[in-house]
mmCIF file with all atom_site columns, C-alpha atoms (C1' of nucleotides) in Angstrom:
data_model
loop_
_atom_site.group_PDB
_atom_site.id
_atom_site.type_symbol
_atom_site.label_atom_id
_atom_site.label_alt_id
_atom_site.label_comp_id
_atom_site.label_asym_id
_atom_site.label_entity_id
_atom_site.label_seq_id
_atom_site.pdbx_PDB_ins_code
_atom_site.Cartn_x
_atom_site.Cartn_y
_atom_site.Cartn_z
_atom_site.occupancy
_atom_site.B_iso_or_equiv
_atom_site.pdbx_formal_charge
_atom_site.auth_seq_id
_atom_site.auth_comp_id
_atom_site.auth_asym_id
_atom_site.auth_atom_id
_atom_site.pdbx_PDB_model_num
ATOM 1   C CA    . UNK A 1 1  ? 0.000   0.000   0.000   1.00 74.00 ? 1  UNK A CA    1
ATOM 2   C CA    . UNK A 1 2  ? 1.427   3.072   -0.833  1.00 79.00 ? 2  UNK A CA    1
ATOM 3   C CA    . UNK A 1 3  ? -1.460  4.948   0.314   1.00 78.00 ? 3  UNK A CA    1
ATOM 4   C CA    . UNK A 1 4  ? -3.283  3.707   3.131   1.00 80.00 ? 4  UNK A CA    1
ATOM 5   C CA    . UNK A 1 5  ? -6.903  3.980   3.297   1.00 85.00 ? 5  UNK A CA    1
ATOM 6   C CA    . UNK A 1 6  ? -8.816  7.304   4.232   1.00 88.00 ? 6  UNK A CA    1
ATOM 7   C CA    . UNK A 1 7  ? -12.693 5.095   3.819   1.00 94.00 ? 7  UNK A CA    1
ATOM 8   C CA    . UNK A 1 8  ? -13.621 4.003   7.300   1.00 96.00 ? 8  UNK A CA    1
ATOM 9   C CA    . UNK A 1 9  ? -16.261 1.056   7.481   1.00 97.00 ? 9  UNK A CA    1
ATOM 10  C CA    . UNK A 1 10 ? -18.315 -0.991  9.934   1.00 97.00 ? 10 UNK A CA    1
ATOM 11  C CA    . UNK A 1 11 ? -18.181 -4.500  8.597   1.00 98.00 ? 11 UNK A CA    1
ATOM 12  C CA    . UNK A 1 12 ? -16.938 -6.084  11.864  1.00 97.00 ? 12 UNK A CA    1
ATOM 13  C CA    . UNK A 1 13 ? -19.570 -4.221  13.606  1.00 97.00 ? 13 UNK A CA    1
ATOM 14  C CA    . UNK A 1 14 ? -22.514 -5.388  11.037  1.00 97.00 ? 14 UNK A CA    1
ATOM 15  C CA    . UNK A 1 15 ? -20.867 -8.736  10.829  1.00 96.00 ? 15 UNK A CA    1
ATOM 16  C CA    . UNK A 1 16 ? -21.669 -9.515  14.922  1.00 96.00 ? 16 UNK A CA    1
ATOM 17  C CA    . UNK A 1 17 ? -25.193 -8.032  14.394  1.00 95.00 ? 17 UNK A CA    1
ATOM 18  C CA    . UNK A 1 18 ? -25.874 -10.387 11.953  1.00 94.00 ? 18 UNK A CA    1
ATOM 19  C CA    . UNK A 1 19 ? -25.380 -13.956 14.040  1.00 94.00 ? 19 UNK A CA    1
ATOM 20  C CA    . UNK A 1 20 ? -22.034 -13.624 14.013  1.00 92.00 ? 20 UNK A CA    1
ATOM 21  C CA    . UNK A 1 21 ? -20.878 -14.285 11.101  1.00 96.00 ? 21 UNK A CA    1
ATOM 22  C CA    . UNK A 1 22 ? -17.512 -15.129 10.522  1.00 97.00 ? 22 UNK A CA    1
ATOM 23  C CA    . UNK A 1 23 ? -15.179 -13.375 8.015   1.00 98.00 ? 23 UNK A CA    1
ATOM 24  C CA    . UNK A 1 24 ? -15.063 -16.599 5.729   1.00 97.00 ? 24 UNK A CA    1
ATOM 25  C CA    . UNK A 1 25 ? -18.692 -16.696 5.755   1.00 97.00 ? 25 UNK A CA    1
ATOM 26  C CA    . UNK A 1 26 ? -19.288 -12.882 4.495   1.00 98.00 ? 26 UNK A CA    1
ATOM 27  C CA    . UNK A 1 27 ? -15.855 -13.489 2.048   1.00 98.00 ? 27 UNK A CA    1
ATOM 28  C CA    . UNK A 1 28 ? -18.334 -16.513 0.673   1.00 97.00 ? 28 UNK A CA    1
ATOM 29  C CA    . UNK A 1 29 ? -21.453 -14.506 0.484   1.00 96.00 ? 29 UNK A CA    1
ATOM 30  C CA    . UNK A 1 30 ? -20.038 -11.295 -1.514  1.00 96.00 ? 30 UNK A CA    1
ATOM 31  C CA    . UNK A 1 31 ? -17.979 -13.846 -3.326  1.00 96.00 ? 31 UNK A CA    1
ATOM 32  C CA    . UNK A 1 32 ? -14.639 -12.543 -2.398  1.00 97.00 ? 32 UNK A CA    1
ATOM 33  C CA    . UNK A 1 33 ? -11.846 -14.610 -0.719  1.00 98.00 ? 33 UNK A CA    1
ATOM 34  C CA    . UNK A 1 34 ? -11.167 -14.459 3.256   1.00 98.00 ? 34 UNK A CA    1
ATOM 35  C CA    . UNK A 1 35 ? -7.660  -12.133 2.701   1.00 98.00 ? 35 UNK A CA    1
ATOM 36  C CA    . UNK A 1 36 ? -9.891  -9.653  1.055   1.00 98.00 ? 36 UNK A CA    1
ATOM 37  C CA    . UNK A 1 37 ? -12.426 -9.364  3.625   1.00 98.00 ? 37 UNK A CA    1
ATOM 38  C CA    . UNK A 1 38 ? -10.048 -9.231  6.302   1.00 98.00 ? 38 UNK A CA    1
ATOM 39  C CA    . UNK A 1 39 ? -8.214  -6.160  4.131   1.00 97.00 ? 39 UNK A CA    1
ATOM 40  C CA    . UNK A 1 40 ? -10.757 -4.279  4.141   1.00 98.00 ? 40 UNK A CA    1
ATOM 41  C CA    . UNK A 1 41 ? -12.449 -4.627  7.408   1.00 97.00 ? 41 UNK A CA    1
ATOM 42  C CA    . UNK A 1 42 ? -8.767  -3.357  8.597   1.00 96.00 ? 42 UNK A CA    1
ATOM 43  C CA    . UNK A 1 43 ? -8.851  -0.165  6.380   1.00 95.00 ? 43 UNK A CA    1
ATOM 44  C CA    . UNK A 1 44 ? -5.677  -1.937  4.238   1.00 96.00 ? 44 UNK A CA    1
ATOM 45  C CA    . UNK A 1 45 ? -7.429  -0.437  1.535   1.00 95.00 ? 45 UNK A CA    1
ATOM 46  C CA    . UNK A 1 46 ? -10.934 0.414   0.144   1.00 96.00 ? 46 UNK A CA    1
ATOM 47  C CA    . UNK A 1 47 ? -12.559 -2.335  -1.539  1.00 97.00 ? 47 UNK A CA    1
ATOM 48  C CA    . UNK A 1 48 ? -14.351 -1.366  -5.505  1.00 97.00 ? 48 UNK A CA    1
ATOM 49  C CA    . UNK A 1 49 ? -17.284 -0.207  -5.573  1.00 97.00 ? 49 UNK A CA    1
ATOM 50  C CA    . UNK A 1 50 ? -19.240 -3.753  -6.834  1.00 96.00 ? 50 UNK A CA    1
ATOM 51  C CA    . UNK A 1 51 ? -17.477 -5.418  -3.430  1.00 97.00 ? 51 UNK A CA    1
ATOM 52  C CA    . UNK A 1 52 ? -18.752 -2.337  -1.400  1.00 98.00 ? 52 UNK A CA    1
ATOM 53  C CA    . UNK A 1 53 ? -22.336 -2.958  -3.549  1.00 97.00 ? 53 UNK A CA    1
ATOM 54  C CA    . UNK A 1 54 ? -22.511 -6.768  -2.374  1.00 97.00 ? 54 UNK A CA    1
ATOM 55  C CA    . UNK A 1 55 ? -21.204 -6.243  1.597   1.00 97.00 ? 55 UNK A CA    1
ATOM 56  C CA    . UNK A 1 56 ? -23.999 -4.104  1.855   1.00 97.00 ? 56 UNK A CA    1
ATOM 57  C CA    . UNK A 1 57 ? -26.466 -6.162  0.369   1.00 96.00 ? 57 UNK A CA    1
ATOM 58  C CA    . UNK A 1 58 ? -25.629 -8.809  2.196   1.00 96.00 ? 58 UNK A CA    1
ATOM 59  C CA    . UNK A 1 59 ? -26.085 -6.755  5.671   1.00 97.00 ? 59 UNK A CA    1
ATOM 60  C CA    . UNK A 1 60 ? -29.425 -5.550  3.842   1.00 96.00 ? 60 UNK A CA    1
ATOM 61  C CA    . UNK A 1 61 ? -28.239 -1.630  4.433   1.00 96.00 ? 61 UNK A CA    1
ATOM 62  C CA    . UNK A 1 62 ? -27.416 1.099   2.136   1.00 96.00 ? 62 UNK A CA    1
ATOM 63  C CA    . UNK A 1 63 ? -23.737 1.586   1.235   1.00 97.00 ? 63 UNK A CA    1
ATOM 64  C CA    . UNK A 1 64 ? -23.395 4.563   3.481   1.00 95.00 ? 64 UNK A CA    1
ATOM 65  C CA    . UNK A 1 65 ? -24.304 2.683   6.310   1.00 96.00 ? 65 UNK A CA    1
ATOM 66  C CA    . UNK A 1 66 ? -21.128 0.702   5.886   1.00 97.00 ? 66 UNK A CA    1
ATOM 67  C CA    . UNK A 1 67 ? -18.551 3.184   4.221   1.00 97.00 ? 67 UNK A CA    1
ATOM 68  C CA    . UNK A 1 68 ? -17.881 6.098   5.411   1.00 96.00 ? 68 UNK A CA    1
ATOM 69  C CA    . UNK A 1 69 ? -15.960 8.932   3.979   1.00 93.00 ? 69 UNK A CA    1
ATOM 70  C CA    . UNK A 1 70 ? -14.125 11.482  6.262   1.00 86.00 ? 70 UNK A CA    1
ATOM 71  C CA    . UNK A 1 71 ? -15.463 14.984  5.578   1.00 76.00 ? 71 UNK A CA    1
ATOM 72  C CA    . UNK A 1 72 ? -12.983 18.287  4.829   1.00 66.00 ? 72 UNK A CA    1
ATOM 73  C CA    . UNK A 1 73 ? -10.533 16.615  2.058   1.00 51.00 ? 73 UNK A CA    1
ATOM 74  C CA    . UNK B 2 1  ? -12.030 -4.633  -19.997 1.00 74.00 ? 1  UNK B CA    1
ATOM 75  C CA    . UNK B 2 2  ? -12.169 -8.491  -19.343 1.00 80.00 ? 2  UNK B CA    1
ATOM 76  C CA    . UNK B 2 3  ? -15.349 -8.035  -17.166 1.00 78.00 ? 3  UNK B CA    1
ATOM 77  C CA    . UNK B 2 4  ? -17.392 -4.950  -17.933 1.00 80.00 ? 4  UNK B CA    1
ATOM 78  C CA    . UNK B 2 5  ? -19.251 -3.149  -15.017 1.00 85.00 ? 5  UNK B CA    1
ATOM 79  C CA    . UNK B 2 6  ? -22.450 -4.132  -13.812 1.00 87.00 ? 6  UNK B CA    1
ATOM 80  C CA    . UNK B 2 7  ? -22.882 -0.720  -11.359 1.00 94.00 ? 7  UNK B CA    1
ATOM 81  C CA    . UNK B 2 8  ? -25.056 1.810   -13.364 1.00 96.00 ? 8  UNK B CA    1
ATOM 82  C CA    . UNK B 2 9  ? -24.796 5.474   -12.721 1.00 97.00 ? 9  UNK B CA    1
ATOM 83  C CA    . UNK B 2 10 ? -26.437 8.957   -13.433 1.00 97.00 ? 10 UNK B CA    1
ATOM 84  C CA    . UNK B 2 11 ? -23.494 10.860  -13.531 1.00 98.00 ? 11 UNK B CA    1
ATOM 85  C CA    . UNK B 2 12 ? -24.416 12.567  -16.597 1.00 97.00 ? 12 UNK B CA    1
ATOM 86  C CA    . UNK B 2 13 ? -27.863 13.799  -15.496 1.00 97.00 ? 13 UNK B CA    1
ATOM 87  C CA    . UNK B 2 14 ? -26.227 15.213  -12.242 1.00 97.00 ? 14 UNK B CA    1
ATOM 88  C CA    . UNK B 2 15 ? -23.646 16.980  -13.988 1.00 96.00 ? 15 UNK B CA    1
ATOM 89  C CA    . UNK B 2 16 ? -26.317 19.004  -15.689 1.00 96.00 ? 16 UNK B CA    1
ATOM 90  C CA    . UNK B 2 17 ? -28.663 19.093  -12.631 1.00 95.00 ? 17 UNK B CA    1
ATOM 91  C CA    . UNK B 2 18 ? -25.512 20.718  -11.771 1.00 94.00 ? 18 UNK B CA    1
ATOM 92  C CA    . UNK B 2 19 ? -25.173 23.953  -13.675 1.00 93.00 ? 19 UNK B CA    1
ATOM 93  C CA    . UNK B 2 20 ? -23.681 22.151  -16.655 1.00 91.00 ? 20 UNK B CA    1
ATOM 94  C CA    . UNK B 2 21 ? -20.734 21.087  -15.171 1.00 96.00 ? 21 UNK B CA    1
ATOM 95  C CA    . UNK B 2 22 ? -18.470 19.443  -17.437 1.00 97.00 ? 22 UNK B CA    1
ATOM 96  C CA    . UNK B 2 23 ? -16.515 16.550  -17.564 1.00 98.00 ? 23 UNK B CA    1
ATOM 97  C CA    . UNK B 2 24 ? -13.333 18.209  -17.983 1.00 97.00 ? 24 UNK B CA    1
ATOM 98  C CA    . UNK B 2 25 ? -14.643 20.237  -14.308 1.00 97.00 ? 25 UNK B CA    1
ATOM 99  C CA    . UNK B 2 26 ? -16.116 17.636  -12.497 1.00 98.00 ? 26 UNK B CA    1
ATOM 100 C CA    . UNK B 2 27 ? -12.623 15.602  -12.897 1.00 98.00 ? 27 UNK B CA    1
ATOM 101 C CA    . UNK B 2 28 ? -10.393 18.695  -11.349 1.00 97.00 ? 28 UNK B CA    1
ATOM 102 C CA    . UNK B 2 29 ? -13.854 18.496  -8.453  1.00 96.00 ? 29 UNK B CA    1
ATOM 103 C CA    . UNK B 2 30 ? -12.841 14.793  -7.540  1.00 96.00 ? 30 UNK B CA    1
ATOM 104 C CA    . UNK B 2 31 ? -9.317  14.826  -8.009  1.00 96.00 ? 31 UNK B CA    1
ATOM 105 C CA    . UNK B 2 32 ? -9.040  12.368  -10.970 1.00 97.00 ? 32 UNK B CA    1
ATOM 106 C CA    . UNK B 2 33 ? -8.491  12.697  -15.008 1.00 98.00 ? 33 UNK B CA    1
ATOM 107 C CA    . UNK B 2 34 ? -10.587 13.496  -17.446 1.00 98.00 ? 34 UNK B CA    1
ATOM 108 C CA    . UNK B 2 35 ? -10.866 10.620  -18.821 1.00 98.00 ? 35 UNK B CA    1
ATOM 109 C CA    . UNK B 2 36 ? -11.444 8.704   -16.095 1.00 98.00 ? 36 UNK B CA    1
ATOM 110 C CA    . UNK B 2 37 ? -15.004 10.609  -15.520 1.00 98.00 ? 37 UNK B CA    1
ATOM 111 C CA    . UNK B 2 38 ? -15.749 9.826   -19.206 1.00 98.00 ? 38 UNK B CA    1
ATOM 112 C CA    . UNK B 2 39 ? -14.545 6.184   -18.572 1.00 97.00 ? 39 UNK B CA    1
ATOM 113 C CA    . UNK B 2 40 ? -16.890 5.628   -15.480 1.00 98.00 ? 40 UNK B CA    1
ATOM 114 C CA    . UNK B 2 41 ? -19.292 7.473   -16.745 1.00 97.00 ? 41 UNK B CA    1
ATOM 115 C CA    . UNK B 2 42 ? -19.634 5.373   -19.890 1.00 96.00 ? 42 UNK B CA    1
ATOM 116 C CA    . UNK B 2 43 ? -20.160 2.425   -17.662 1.00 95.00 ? 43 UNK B CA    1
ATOM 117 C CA    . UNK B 2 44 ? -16.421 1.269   -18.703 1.00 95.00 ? 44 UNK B CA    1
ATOM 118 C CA    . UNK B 2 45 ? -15.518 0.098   -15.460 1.00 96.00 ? 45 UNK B CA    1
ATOM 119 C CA    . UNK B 2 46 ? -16.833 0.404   -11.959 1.00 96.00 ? 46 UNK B CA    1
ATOM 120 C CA    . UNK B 2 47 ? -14.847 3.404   -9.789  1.00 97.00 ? 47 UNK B CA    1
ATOM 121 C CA    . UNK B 2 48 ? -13.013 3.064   -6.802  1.00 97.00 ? 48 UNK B CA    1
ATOM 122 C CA    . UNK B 2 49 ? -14.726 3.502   -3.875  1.00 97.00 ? 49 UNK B CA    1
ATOM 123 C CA    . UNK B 2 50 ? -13.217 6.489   -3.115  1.00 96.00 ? 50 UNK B CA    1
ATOM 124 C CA    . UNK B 2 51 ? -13.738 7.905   -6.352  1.00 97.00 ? 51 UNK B CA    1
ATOM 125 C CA    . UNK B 2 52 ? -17.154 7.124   -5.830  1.00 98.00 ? 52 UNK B CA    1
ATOM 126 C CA    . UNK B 2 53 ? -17.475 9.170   -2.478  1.00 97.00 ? 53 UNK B CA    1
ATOM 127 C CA    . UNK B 2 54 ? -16.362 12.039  -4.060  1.00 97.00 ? 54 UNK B CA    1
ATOM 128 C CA    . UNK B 2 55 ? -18.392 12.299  -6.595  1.00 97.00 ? 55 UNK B CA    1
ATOM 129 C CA    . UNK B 2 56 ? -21.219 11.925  -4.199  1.00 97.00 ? 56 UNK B CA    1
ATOM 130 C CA    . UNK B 2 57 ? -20.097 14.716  -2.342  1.00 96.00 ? 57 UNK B CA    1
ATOM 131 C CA    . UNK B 2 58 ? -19.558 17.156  -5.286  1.00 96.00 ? 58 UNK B CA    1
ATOM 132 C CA    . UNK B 2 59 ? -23.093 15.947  -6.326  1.00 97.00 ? 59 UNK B CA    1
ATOM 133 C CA    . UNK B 2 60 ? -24.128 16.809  -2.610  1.00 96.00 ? 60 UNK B CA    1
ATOM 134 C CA    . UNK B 2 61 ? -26.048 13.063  -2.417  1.00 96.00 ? 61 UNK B CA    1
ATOM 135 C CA    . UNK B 2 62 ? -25.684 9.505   -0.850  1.00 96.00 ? 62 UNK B CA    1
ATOM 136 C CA    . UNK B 2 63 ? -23.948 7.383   -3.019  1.00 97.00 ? 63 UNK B CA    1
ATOM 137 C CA    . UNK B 2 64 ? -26.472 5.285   -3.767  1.00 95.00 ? 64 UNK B CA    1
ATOM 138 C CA    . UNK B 2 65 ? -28.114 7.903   -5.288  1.00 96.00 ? 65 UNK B CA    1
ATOM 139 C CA    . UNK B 2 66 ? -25.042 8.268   -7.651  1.00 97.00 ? 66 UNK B CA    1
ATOM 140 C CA    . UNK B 2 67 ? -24.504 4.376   -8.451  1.00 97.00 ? 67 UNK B CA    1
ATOM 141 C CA    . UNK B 2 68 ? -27.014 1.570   -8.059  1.00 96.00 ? 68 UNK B CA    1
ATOM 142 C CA    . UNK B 2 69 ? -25.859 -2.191  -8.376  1.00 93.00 ? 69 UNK B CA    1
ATOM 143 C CA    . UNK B 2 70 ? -28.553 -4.249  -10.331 1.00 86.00 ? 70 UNK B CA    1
ATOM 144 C CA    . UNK B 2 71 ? -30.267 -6.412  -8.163  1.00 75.00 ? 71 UNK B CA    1
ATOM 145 C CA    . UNK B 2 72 ? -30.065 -10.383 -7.873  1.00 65.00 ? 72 UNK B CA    1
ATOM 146 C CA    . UNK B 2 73 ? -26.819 -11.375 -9.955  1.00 52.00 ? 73 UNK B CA    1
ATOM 147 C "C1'" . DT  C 3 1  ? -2.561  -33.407 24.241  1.00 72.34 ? 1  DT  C "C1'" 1
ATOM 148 C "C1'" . DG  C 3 2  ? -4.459  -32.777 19.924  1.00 72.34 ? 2  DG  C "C1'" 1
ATOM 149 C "C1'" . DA  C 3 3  ? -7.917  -31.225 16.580  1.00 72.34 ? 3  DA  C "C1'" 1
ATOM 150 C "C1'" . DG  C 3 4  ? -10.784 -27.595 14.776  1.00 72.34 ? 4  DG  C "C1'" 1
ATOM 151 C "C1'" . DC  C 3 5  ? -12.239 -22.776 14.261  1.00 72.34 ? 5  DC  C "C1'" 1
ATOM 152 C "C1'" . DG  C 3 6  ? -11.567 -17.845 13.667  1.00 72.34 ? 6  DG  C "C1'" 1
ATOM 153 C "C1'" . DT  C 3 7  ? -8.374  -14.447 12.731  1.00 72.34 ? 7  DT  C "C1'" 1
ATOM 154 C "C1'" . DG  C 3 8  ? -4.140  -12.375 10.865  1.00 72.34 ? 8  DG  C "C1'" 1
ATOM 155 C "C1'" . DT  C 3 9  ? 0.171   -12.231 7.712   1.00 72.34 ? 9  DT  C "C1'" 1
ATOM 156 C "C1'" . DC  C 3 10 ? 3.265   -12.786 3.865   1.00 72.34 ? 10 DC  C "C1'" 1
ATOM 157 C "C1'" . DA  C 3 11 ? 4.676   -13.556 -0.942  1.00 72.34 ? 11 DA  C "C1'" 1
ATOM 158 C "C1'" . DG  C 3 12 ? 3.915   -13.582 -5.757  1.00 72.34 ? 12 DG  C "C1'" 1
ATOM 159 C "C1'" . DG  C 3 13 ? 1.004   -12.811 -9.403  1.00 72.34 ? 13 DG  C "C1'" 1
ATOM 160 C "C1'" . DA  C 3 14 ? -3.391  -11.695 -12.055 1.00 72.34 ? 14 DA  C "C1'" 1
ATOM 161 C "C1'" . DA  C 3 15 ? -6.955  -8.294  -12.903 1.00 72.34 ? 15 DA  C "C1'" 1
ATOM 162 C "C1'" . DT  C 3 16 ? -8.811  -3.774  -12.545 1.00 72.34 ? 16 DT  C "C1'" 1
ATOM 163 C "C1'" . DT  C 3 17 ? -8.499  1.209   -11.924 1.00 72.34 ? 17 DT  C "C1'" 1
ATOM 164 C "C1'" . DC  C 3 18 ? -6.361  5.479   -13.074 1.00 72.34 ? 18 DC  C "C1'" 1
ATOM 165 C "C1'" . DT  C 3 19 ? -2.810  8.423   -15.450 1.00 72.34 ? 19 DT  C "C1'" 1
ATOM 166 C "C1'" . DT  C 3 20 ? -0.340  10.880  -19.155 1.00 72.34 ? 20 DT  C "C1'" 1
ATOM 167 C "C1'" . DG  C 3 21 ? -0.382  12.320  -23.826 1.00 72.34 ? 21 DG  C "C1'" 1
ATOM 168 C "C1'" . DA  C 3 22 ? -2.010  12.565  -28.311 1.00 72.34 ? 22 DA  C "C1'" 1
ATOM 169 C "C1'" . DC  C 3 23 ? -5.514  12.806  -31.696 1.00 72.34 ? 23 DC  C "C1'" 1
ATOM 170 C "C1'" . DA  C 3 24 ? -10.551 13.040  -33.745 1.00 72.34 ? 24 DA  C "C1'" 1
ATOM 171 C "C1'" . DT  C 3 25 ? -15.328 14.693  -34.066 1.00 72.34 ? 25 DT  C "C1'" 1
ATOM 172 C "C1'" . DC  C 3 26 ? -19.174 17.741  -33.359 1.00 72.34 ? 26 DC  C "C1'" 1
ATOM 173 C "C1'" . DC  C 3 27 ? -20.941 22.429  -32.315 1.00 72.34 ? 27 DC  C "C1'" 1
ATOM 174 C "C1'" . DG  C 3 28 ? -21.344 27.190  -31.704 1.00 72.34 ? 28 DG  C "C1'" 1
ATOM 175 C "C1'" . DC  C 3 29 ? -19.497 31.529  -32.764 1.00 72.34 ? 29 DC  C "C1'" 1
ATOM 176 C "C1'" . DA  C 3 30 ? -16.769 35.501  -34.560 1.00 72.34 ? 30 DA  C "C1'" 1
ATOM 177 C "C1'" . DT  D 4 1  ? -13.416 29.791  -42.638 1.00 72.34 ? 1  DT  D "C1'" 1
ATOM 178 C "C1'" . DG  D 4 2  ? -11.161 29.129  -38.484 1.00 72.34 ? 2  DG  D "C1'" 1
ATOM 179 C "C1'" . DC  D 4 3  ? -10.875 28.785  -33.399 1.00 72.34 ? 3  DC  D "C1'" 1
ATOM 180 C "C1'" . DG  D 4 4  ? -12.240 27.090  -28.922 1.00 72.34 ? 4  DG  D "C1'" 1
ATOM 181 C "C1'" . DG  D 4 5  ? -14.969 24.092  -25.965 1.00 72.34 ? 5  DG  D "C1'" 1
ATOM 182 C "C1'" . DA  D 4 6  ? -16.872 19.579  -24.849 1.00 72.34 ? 6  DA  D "C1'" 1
ATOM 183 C "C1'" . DT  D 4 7  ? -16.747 14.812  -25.664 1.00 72.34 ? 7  DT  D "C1'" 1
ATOM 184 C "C1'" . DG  D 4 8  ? -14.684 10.407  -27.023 1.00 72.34 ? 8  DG  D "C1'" 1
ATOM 185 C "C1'" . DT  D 4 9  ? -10.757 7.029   -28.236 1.00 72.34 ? 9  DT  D "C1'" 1
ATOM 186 C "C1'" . DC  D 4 10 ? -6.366  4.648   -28.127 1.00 72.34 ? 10 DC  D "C1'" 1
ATOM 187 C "C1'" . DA  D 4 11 ? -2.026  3.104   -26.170 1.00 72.34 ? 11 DA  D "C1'" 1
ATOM 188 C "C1'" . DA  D 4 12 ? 1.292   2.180   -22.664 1.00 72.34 ? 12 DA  D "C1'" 1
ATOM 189 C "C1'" . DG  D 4 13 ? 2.369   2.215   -17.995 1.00 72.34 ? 13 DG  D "C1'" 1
ATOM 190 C "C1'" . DA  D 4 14 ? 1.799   3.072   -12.873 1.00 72.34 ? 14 DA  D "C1'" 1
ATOM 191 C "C1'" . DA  D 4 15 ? -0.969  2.079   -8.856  1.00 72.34 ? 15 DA  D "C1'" 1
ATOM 192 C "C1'" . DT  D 4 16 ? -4.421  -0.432  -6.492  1.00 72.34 ? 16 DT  D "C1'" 1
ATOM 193 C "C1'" . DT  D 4 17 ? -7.435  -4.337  -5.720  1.00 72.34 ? 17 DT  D "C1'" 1
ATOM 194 C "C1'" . DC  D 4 18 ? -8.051  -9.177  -5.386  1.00 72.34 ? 18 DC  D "C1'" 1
ATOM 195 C "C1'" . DC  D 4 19 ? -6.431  -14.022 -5.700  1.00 72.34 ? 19 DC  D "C1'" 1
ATOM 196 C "C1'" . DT  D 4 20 ? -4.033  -18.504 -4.517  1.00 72.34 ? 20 DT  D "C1'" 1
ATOM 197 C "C1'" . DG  D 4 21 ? -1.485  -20.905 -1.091  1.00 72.34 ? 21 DG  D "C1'" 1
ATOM 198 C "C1'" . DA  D 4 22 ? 0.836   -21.373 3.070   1.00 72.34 ? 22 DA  D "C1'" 1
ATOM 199 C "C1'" . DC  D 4 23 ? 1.779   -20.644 7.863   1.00 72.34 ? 23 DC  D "C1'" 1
ATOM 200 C "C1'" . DA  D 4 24 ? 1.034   -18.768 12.808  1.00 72.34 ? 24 DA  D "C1'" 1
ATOM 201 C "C1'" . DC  D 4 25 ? -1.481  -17.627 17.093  1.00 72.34 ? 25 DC  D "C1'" 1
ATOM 202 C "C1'" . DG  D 4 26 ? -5.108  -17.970 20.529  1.00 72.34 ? 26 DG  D "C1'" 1
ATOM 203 C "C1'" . DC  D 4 27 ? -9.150  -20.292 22.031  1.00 72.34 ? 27 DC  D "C1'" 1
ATOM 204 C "C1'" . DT  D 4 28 ? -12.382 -24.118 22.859  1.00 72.34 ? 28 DT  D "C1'" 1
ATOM 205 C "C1'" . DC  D 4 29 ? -13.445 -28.787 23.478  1.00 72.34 ? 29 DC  D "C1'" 1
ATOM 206 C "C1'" . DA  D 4 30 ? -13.063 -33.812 23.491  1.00 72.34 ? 30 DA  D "C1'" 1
#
DNA sequence: TGAGCGTGTCAGGAATTCTTGACATCCGCA
DNA sequence: TGCGGATGTCAAGAATTCCTGACACGCTCA
């Protein structure tokens, strides 16, 4: 990474509410692999926008409600 | 392109909802080329997320009111 | 003690996103 | 007729995202 992240997100949060499920699990569901999930739950970098698309459907929330995108520049 | 975007957007019709802003001044607005607005807004590819966001927030709306991902596969 | 699960890391490589730079077309206007 | 503005395209390369595969640590449970 040459430039970390700056796109906070709540995946681990949303991942507990939902019967905790487990990183593999999501990774499964959004059809990513297990690395990739656990990337970008830790902010290693911001996932494209059709992986951000398919977390949140799979939490059933809008994309704003996982991603969020510090204000002033 | 091996895999062409399935994310949809109406970045055209904001730009004009936006006082006709143009490609060329929406690109210097988000901090990215010129042709990469033409590119994304073609349906090329999908953005980064972070490209995303900040078109969002020159638009002034949630993203999903910039991009929408089809629905079931 | 040993096996299984969940999480985290590293390395190398494939795929996608974004850039720079150049060139073409269409349109409106002096 | 010629110029400038807006849009679109192509090519090559840099940067980022995502993948496969392997290994480690802590915890729980038989």
């Amino acid at each position: 990474m040459v430039k970390p992240t700056r796109v906070e997100n709540r995946i681990r949060a949303l991942r507990f509410a939902h019967g905790e499920l487990t990183q593999a699990d999501l990774a499964e569901r959004i059809g990513v692999t297990r690395q990739t999930v656990i990337a970008i739950e830790q902010g290693k970098y911001s996932p494209s926008l059709e992986v951000a698309f398919q977390i949140a459907r799979v939490f059933g929330v809008p994309l704003d409600d996982v991603f969020q995108y510090p204000d002033g520049a």
